[in-house]
Structures are given as C-alpha cells and as structure tokens.
XYZ file of C-alpha atoms in Angstrom:
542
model
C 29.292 59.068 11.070
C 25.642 59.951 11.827
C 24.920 63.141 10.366
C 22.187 64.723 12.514
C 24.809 64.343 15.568
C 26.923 66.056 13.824
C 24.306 68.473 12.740
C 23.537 68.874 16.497
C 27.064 69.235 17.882
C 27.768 72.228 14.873
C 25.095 73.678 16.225
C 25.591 73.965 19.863
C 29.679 74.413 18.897
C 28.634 77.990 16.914
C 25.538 78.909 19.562
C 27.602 78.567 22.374
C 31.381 78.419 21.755
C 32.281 79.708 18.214
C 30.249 82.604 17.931
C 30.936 83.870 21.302
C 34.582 84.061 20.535
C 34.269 85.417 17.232
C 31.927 88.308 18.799
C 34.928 88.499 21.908
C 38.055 88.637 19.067
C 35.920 91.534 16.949
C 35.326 93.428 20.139
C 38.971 93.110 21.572
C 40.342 94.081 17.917
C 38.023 96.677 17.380
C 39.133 98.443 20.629
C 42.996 97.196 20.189
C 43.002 98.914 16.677
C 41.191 101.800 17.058
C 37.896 100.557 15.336
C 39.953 99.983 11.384
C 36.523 99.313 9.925
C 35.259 102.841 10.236
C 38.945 104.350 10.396
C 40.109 103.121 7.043
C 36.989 102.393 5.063
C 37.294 105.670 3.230
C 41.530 104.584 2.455
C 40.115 101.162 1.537
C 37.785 102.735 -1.084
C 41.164 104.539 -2.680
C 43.102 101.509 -2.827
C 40.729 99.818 -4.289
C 42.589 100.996 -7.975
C 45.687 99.847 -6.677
C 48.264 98.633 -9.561
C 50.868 96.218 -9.121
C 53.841 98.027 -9.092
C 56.412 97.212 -11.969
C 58.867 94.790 -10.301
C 56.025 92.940 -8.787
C 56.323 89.251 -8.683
C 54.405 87.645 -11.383
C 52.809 85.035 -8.603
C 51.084 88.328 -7.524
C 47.627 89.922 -8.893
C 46.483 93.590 -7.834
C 45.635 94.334 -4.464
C 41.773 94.501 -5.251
C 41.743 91.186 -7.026
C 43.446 89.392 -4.114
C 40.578 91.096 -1.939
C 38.086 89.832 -4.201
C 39.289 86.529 -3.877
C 39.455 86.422 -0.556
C 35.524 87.546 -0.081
C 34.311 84.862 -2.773
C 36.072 82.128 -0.641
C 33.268 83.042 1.577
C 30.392 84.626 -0.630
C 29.206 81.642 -2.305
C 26.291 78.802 -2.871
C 26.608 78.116 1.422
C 26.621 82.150 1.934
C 23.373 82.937 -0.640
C 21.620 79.317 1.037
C 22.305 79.772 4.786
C 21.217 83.327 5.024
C 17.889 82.028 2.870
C 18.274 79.416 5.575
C 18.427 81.881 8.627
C 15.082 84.656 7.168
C 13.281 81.709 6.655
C 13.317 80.720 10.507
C 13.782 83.977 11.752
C 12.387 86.201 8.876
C 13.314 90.488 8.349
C 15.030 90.372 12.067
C 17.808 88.504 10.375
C 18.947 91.570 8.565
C 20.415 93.307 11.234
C 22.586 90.975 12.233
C 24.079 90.593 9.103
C 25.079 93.702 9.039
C 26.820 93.769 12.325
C 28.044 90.751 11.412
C 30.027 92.616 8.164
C 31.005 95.538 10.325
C 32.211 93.413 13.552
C 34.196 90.738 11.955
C 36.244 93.152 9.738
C 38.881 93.850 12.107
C 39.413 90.018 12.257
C 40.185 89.959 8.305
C 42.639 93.300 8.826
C 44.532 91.330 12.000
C 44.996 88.466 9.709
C 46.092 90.296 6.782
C 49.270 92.005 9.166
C 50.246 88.864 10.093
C 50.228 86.433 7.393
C 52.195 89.043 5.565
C 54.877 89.983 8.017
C 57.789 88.457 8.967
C 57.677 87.229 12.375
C 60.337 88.459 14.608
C 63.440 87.061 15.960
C 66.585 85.137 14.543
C 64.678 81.738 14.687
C 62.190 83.167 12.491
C 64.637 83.859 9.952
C 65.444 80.620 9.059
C 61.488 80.209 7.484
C 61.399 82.451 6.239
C 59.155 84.299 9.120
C 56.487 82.268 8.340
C 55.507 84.651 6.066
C 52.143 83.724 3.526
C 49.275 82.141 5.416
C 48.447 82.577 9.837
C 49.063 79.201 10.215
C 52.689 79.563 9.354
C 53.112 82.713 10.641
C 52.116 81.825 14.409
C 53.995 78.880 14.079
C 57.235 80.585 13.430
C 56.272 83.388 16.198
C 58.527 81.435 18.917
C 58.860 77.843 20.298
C 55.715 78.092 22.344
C 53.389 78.781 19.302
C 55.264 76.284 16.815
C 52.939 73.389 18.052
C 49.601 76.241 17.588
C 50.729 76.909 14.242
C 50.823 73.142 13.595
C 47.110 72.110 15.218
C 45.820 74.753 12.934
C 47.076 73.181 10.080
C 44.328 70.089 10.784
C 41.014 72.388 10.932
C 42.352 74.280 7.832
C 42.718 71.183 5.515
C 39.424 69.767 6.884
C 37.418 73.031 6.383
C 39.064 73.445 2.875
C 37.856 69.845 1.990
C 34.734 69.512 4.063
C 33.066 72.987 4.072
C 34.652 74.691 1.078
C 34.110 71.598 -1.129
C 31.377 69.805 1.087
C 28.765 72.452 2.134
C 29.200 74.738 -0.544
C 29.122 71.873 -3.091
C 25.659 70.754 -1.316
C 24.430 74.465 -1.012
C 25.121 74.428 -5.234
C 23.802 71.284 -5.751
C 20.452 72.246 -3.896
C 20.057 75.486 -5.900
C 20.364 73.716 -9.433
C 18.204 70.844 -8.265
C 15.278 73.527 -8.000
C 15.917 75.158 -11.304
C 17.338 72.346 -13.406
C 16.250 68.917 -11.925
C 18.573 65.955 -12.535
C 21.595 68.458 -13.577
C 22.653 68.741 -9.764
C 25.859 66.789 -10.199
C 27.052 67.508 -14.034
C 27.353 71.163 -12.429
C 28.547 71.300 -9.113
C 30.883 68.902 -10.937
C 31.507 71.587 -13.986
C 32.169 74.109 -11.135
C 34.625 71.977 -9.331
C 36.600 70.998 -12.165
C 36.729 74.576 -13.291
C 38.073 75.990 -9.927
C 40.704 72.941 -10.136
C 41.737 74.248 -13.290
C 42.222 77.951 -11.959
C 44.181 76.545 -9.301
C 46.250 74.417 -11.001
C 47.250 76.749 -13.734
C 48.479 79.290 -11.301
C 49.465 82.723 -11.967
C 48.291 82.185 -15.564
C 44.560 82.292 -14.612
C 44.910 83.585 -11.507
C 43.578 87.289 -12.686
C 41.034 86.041 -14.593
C 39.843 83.990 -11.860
C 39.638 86.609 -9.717
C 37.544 88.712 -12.609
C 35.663 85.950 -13.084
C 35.098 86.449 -8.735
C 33.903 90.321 -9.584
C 31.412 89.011 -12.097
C 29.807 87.174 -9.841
C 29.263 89.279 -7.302
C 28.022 91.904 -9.576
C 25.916 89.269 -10.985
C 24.172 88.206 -7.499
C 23.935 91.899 -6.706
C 21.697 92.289 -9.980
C 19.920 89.351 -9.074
C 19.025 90.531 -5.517
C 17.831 94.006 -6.573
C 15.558 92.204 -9.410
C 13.970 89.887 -7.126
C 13.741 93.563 -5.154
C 12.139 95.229 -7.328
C 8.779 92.658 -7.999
C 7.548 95.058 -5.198
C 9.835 97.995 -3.835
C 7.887 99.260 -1.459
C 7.863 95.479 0.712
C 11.392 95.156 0.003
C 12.258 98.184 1.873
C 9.663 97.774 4.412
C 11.259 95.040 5.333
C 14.486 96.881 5.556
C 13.077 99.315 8.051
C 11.047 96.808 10.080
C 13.664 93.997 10.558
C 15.271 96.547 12.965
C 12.453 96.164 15.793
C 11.831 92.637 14.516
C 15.632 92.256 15.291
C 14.369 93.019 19.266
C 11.284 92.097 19.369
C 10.748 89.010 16.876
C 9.672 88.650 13.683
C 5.860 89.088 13.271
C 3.829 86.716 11.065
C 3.503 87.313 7.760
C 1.274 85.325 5.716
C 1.943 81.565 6.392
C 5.014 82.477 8.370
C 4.295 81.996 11.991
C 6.079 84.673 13.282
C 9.855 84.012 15.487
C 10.872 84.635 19.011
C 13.878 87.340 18.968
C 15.797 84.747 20.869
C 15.030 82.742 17.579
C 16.072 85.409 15.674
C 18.947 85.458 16.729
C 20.163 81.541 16.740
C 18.960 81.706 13.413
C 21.669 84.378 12.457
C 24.519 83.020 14.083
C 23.718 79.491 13.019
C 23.478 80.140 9.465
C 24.618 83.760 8.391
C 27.595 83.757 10.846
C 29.623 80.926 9.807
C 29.676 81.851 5.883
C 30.547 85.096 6.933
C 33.278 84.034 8.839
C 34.655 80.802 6.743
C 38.049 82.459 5.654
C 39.362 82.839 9.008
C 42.308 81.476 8.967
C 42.893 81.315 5.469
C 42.189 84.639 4.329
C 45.406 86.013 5.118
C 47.092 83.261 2.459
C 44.613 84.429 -0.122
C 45.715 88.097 1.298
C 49.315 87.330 0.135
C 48.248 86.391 -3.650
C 48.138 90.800 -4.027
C 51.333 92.531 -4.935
C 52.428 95.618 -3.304
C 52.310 96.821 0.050
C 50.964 95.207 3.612
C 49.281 98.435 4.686
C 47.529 98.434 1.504
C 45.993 94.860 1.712
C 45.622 95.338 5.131
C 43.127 98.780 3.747
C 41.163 97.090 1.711
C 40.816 93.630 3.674
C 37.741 95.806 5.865
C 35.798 96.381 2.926
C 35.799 92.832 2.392
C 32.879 91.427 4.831
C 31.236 95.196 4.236
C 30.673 94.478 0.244
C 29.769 90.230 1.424
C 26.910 92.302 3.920
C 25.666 94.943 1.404
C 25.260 91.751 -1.062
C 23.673 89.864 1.904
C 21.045 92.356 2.627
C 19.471 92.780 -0.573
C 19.362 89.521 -1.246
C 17.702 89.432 2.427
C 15.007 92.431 1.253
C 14.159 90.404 -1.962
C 13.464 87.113 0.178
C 11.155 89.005 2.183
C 9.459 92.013 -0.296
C 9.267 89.591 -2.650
C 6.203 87.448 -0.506
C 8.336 84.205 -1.032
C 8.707 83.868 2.930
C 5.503 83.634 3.716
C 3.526 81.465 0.365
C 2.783 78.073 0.352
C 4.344 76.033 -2.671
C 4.475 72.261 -3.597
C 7.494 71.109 -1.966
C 8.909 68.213 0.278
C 11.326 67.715 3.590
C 12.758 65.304 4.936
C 10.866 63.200 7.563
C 13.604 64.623 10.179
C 13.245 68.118 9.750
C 8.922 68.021 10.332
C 7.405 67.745 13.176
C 3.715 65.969 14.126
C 1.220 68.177 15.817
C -2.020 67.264 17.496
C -3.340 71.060 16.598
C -1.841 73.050 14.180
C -0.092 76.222 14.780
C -0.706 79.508 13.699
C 2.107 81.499 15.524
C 5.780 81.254 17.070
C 4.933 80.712 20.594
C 2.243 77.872 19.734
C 5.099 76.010 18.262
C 6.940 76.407 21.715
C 4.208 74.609 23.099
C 5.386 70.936 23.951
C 2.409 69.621 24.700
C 0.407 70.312 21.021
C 3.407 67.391 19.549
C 2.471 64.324 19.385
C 3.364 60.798 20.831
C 3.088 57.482 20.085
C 2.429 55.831 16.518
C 1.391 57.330 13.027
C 0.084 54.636 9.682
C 0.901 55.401 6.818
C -0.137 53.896 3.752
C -0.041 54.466 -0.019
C 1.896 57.658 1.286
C -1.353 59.190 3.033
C -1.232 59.000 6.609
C -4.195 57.224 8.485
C -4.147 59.620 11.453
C -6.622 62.061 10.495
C -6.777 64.743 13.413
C -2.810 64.671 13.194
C -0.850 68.037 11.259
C 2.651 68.149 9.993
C 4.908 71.298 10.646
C 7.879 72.650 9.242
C 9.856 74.962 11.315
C 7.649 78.114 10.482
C 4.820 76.667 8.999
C 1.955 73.707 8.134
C 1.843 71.290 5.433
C -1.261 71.243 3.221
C -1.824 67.857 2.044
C 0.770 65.913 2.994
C 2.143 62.545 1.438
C 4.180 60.163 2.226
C 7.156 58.398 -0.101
C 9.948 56.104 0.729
C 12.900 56.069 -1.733
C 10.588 57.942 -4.004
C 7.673 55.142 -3.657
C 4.391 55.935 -1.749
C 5.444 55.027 1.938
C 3.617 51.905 3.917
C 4.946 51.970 7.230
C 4.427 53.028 10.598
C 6.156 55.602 12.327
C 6.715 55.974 16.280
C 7.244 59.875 17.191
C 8.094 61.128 20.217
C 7.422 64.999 21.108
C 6.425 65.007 17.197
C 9.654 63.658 16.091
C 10.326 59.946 14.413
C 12.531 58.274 16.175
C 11.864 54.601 14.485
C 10.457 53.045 11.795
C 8.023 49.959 10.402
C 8.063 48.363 7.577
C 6.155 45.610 6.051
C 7.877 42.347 6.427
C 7.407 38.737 4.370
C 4.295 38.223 4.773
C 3.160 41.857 4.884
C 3.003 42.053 8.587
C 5.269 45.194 9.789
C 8.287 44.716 11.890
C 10.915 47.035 12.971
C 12.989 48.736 10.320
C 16.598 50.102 10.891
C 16.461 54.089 11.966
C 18.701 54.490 9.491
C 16.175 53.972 6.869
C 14.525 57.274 8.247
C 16.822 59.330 6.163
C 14.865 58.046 2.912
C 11.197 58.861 3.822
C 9.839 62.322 2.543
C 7.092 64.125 3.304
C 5.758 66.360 0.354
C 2.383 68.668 0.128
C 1.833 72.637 0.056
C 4.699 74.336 2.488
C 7.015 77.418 3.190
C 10.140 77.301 1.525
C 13.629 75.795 2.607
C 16.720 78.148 2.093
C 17.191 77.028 -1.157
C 13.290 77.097 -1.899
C 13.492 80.253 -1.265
C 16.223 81.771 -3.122
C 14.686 80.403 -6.618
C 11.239 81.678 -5.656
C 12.337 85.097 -4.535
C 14.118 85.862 -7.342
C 11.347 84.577 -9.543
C 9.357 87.345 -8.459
C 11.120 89.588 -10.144
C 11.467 88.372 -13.462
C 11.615 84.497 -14.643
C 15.352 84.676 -15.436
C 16.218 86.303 -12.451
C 16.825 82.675 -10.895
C 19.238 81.535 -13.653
C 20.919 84.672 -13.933
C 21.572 83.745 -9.809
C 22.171 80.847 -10.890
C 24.692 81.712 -13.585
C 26.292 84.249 -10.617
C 26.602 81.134 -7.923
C 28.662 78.954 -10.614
C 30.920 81.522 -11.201
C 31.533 82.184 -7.470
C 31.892 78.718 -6.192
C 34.297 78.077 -8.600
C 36.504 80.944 -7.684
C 36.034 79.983 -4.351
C 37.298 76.550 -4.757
C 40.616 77.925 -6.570
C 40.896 80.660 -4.035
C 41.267 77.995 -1.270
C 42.827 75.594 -3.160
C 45.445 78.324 -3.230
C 44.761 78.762 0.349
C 45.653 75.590 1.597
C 48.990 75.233 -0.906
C 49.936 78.206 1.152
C 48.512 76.680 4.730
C 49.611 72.834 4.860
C 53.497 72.295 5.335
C 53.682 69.898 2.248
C 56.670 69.890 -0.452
C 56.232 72.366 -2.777
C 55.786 69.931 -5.317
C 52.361 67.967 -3.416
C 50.989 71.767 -3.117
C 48.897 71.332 -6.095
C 47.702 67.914 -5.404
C 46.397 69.783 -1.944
C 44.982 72.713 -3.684
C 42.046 70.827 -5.495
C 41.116 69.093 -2.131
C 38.095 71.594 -2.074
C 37.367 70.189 -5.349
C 36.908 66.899 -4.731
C 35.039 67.194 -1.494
C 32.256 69.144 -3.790
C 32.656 66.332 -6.197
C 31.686 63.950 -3.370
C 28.903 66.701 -1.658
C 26.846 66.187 -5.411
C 26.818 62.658 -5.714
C 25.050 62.616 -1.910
C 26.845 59.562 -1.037
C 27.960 61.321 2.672
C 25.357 63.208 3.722
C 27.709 63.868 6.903
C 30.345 66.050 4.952
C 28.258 69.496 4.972
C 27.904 69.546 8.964
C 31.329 68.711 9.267
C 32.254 71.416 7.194
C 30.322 73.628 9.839
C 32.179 72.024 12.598
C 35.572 72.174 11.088
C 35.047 76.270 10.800
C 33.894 76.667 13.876
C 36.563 74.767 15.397
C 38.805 77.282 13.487
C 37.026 80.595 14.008
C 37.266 79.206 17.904
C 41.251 78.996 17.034
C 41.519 82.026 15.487
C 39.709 83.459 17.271
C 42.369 83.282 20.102
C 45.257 83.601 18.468
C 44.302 86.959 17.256
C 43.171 88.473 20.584
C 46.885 86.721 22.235
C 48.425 89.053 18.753
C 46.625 91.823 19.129
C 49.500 93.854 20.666
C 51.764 92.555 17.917
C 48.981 93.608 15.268
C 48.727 97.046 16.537
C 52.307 97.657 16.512
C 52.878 96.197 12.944
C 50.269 98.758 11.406
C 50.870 101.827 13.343
C-alpha cells in the first residue's frame, strides 16, 4: 500500500467530502436542536459534579469521568501534532477555526449521546436489547432498513480504532519523544500502549482511575500551553487577536514564515485540526454509556466536550505562535517528499504559488551536498539553509530527476560506480537536513521550550498520560461497537494497542493515513445518519 496515495486520497476525502458533511450535520443539528451548545452549556457546567447515584451499576463511572473519556479519545499526541501541523502551514489564521470547529461539532457529540443510550423503538428492537450502548448498534436495531447501516459501520469503526487510534496517534507520540528523547521513540509509545491495554482489560477496576488519569492530562497540557505562553504574553495574545483577520485575509509573514493564502488557511484547518477534533464520531456515544445516571445528563455535558478539546487547542495555538517558534530557523531534516526544488527562492506565500520558479530536470548529489549550485530547497513555508543530503542515514550519492520541484525517481551508483536507475521506492529513505521551520512536531517541543526547559517534558509527561487513556477509552469503544461474543470483547479492545505498537516500530508507514481515511469515511457515515435521526434526536431530548 503506497503511502503518499493514501496520503493524497485522505486528503482530498476530508477537503472535499468529509468535512463538508461534518460542517452540513453541525448545521442541520444545530438548527434541529435549537443550537444545545449555547442552550445547555451553562446545565453542562452543573452536571459536571454529577455522582453516581447509589444503585448504579458498578460497570459505570460518574457522568464527568465518562465525558472525560470520551474527549481524550480525541485530545491526544495526533490532536497536540496536527494542529502544530495546521499553524505551521497556515500560521495564527488557524485559530479561528478551531474554535468553530469546538462550537459546531458539539451538537454532533449531544445527537450521539441520545442515541447510543436509548432504546430504539419498536417490538423488533426489543429483542436486542434496543441496540442500546454504542450508534452502531443502535441504528442497526432502528428497523430492517438500517440493520445493514448499522452493520457497514461496524468496518470503519474497527479500522479507525486500530489504524488511527493506535496508528496515527502512536506515530504523532512517537514523533514527539523522538525530538525530546532520541532513540526512546518505541520503549514509550510502547509503555503507553501497554498501559492503556491494561486499563482496558481490567475493566471497571481501573476504569475511574483511568479516566483521572484522562483529567491529569489535560490539566497537564493546559499548563504546558500557558508556559510556552507566557515566554512572551504580549505575542501570544497578539496572535489571538490577529488570527481573526488572518483567518480572512491570510496569514502574514512572520519572520521566516512566508506568509499563507486564506484559502490555505483554511485546508490547513480542516486537514489537520478537523479530523482530531472529530475522531470519536461514532464511538463517542459507547464511551458516553461508560457514565451512570441519567441520558439527559450525559447528553448536558457531552457539549462541553469539544468546547474544553478547543480552549486546550487554542492556547496551545497562542504559544506556537507568541512563542517565535513558527517563524525561526533550527537544524532539522524532511523527508525528500515533503521539499520542494526551486530555481529562486521564495520569500512569500504567493511566490510559492508560482509554478514556474520549481524546477525540472536532474539534481547531483554527492557526499550529501548537492552539485546544483543556483538550485534552493523549500519546505512548505520556508527555505533550507545549508542543505545535505543522506540516504539511510549515509551522505547521499545519487541523482535525482524532479519534476515541478518534486522527485519523482532516483539514481544510484551501480557496480562499477556508474549510476543507473534505482527503485522509487527507495525515495522514502533519502533526507534532506540543514537550517528550516519546524514540522508539527518540531514545533510543539520548541514552543514550549520557550517558556521554560521542562515545559516540553512536562508536555511530554501530559501526552503519555492521554494517549494511554485514549487507547483504553476506545478499546472500550470498540468492545461496545463490534458484534463479537462477549467473551472476544477484550481481545478487540486492545486493537488500538497494537496498531500503536506497530505505528513505533515504523515498519508501515501507510497505517497513519489510513487512520485519516478510516475517520473520514466515518465522520462521512455519521455524518448522515445523524442528519436522517435528527427528528428522532429532537424528540428523545425534549
């Protein structure tokens, strides 16, 4: 499975498809429900102190802990990384959309809530049960026409729980530790996967403290942000105020940032802030059902959710801007794929638009400095100072053939020395290192580091503890999603810990963008079946 078509086709699925529908569902629901996220927000706040009630069953934690769990499923390493991710290609005008992002896709989480924890109607129903515990059983036992629904949902949910809540969040983790503790990648994202196994299989014993555990975390992150904050206020909350007209009319440039269309803005939100954000559709309403007590209050506190995963979001946004990190040069490498060769370098956002400054037709390389001197490299906001070749870690001698800046094949030397065509494949290995802006993780270690020097491995310390929450919240998800016998509902729950297990060892570099595909293919799904239920959902909470 090649991994940058996959890369592509998540992209153009959430650009075009799953972010459109998301944006349609919030709109129809918010209308549909009378707007819950502003209705019940302060009734949300109140329940937040919610007790179990006595004759609760001992499955069941307290309302607010099941809410917790429910936002760390999404609020982890992939949510902290991709909206790095998105303000370093579209800077401050980023912010914004998070935030409508956290207000917008609230009714979504309240919908689900009503309906994975109501009976459906009608004497068929009855003999499931009603399908009551997760949406996917729910819709399924609706009526005959949504049996088959309920089972094609079943497929996205077990691939998103193994490919994007094991796979990209165990890459996201792995990425962030790399930075801070090289060559300790996989002994944690490991740790972290075997813990969350352990939460899960343990059940109700641990469950609480898992969810604790969830509320550190967040409250750890939180700190973390308003450290990295705080190395200079005053930019921090600049960029708070200015991100709103960078938001409409792209994000200026700021240092060695070039600067971003708003159109590029924008992709850059819904490409990699959206999909974190939205990651627990469809199986946030089975980690609804883990609090005791009543619907209506679960339903109360399920908008505060995405509201406390924005207010996180933007502060860690106004520490990777205030902080300078966005726009400073630091010795770094990319991937060959993710550079592109210039004839003249570029100082803005619209001279990167320009076509005709990439270059075509062959680069040398050799003893990793390239022979081409009037040639520049570019990352996607930015040039690289001094750049250097390697291949599998080795200074590189080959040749490269680019087209419109990009390599599309490769040369090597052959037996004699003489260079003959390589395999594309052997692309993925070649690096390109030097003085350049930050990635998305890059970033989150260096604006944090601005605060304080242990601001990063307090993060640090905060992601651990939220991934592994996350992977025993949907491990819990999917025993509660998948029609398997109760007694295989274990051996499904720690499918999001294996798929990190596999994401650190960087043996299928194709798992993360299938994770992206997997929940956009079920946003897309849920997406629909919530605007079809809408009716139903405004009847059940009136």
């Amino acid at each position: 499975m090649n991994p940058d078509v996959l890369a592509q086709f998540r992209d153009q699925l959430w650009l075009f498809v799953a972010g459109p529908a998301l944006g349609l569902c919030a709109l129809v629901l918010t209308v549909r429900l009378k707007a819950p996220q502003f209705r019940l927000l302060r009734e949300g706040f109140r329940k937040l102190r919610t007790r179990l009630p006595k004759d609760a069953d001992p499955e069941h934690v307290a309302p607010g802990l099941a809410l917790v769990l429910e936002t760390v499923g999404s609020f982890g390493a992939a949510a902290v990384v991709g909206t790095a991710t998105a303000v370093t290609l579209g800077g401050a005008g980023v912010l914004p959309y998070v935030l409508l992002f956290a207000i917008f896709l609230a009714p979504l989480r309240y919908a689900e809530v009503w309906l994975a924890r109501t009976a459906a109607p009608g004497k068929a129903a009855k003999k499931t049960g009603g399908g009551k515990g997760s949406l996917a059983t729910r819709v399924g036992a609706t009526s005959e026409r949504y049996r088959m629904v309920g089972y094609l949902l079943f497929v996205p949910v077990l691939v998103a729980g193994f490919a994007w809540a094991g796979g990209t969040q165990g890459e996201a983790l792995h990425s962030v530790v790399e930075r801070l503790l090289p060559g300790s990648g996989l002994a944690l994202v490991g740790g972290a996967a075997a813990v969350g196994a352990v939460l899960h299989l343990a059940g109700a014993k641990l469950r609480g403290l898992g969810a604790w555990v969830g509320v550190v975390g967040l409250v750890v992150m939180l700190i973390a942000g308003v450290w990295g904050c705080l190395a200079d206020p005053g930019a921090a909350f600049g960029a708070l105020t200015r991100s709103f007209g960078d938001m409409i009319e792209g994000s200026s440039q700021l240092d060695d940032f070039t600067g971003a269309f708003a159109g590029e803005v924008a992709a850059a939100a819904v490409l990699y802030a959206l999909p974190p954000m939205s990651a627990t559709s469809g199986v946030g309403g089975a980690m609804s059902s883990l609090g005791g007590g009543k619907t209506r209050t679960q339903a109360s506190l399920a908008v505060l959710g995405t509201l406390f995963y924005g207010v996180i979001a933007v502060v860690l946004v106004m520490a990777f801007v205030g902080s300078g990190a966005l726009g400073t040069r630091t010795a770094d490498h990319r991937s060959i794929h993710d550079v592109r060769i210039m004839t003249v370098p570029i100082e803005s956002a619209s001279q990167r638009a320009e076509l005709d400054r990439r270059y075509s037709g062959l680069m040398r390389i050799i003893d990793g400095n390239p022979r081409n001197p009037n040639l520049s490299i570019a990352t996607d906001r930015g040039m690289i100072r001094d750049p250097s070749f390697s291949l599998d870690g080795a200074p590189a001698d080959v040749a490269l053939r680019l087209d419109v800046g990009q390599a599309t094949n490769i040369m090597t030397p052959g037996r004699f020395g003489a260079l003959t065509e390589g395999d594309a494949s052997i692309l993925r290995s070649v690096q390109v290192g030097g003085e350049m802006l930050p990635d998305g993780s890059g970033l989150v270690v260096q604006s944090l580091a601005a605060g304080h020097s242990l601001a990063p491995r307090v993060g640090l310390a905060g992601l651990l503890a939220l991934v592994a929450v996350a992977f025993a919240a949907w491990g819990f998800a999917l025993s509660r999603s998948v029609p398997v016998p109760k007694q295989a509902q274990l051996v499904i729950g720690v499918v999001p810990a294996l798929g990190a297990g596999l994401a650190a060892t960087g043996l299928v570099p194709w798992l993360a963008p299938l994770g992206g595909v997997a929940i956009g293919i079920l946003a897309v799904a849920v997406s629909l079946i919530l605007i079809l239920r809408a009716k139903e959902v405004a009847q059940l909470s009136e």
